Amino acid sequence: MKKKYVFFILVLLTGCLLQAQVVTKIIQSENLKSANISLLFRNIETGQTILQHRSEKVAIPASTTKLITTATALELLGSEFCFETFLEYDGKIENGVLNGNLYIRGGGDPTLGSRYLGDGNYLIKWIDAIKALGIKEIQGAVIADASLYSTEGISPKWTWEDMGNYYAAGVYALSVADNSCTVVLKSSEIGSTPEIVRTEPIIPELTFDLKLKATSITFDSAYFYGESLVNQRTLYGAIPAFRTEFPVKADIPNPPLYLAQLFTQTLMENKITVGSKAMASFERGQNRTLFYTNYSPPLREIIKEINYRSNNHYAEHLFRYLALQKSPIATSNAAIVVVKDFWNSKRISTSSVFLYDGCGLSPCNAIPGGFLVDILEYMYKKSAKKEDFIASLPIAGESGTVKNLLKNSKLQGKVYAKSGSISGVQCYAGYLEWKNQTYAFSLMINHFTGSRREVVKQLESLMLNVTNF
């Protein structure tokens, strides 16, 4: 018995020594010596902490924030939840004429016209629903009712550099085509100002102030700037010289209005005349007749898109929708309260959680690594939605944003994780499976120097070393 006891102590001490060596190597490396580092691996089966460094301290989580959003949504809304968009009218239909307006009332669906999910024929189905009512003429207008969400489409904690770009598009109760468009530019000699050839799709009334230049670069270094709901964008930066067509991606500034315009155009193309110009409204209406409901794909598919592609657009719509659990209008602030209240109710403290969005784009977000691991452990051990949550995570070396992580290593296919990266930040969080054991982990490195690839390699080495403990 004594020999077994001594052997156990030696194994334990050896493991502790290995852990200390691995952590020391990370925190003392030249590119990380001034960084804020939070590391935690926990064995889910035993509850034992395998490795940790400052896991109780906060760090910027970047897109690993999406794990909080998707886990909370699964728990509160359920795997089969669908966003709804409603077609309504006011007035009366007489002899094929709608003496009133046609309304598109939004329910926060991010998949309308999306390239990733949703029904690509949704507009045709809307037309069929209108024809089924016998409508051949609309005397009023097509009005986009975006009143379910606030007008604050952009988080005030996002940076000005991001606003106006496709990955930081505004979030509204009515969104369409991922709220993004392609601007095709033509450039000539170095130092000249490129010109706009077209936008895809065409966004009526959208104007641009071009401040960018053609240079000797070979890549896209153009950035759009502008306010939400304002159909004007300023374009800074640079694109390669001497390009006949060079595409860059931007946001759609006013998605509710664009959807109303797009539907008006589709009605006219189908020989249903519309008397007035398309409009968008954030005021709630009354005395309307509901005649068609459009459903999004189920939530289990939406969260997979969020976590696989790190889709900010989907994540923010879902995050805002959570606010409706306690508020009549979806706002970021109300969503934050709902998220925190839920995890506090599960005895996972949010007292050290600084949360400002649902996608992780804000550099003001700051959470302890231990908080993420607590959520991961809860979803694995206590959630009835465990399978859907794990299925939403990309697999290291095989899929999603971690397709190249740990590729051709012994951990390829054994790590299910969400990545996160913004300027100066690299993070991973998820599950690692090894020798019939499952570990929940969070790795956050903020304000590193040197290359991002070097940091990724260091985190890969850390994960591989954990299998030796």
Coordinates of C-alpha atoms in Angstrom, one line a residue, residues 25 93 121 210 226 228 257 263 314 325 340 369:
K25 CA 7.5 28.1 -21.6
I93 CA -59.0 44.0 -50.8
N121 CA -37.0 31.2 -53.1
L210 CA -14.0 57.6 -52.3
G226 CA -20.4 54.9 -42.1
S228 CA -26.2 52.6 -39.5
L257 CA -35.5 49.7 -46.5
F263 CA -39.9 43.2 -52.6
Y314 CA -26.1 35.4 -37.3
Q325 CA -37.3 37.1 -23.0
K340 CA -26.1 37.0 -17.3
G369 CA -11.4 31.7 -18.9

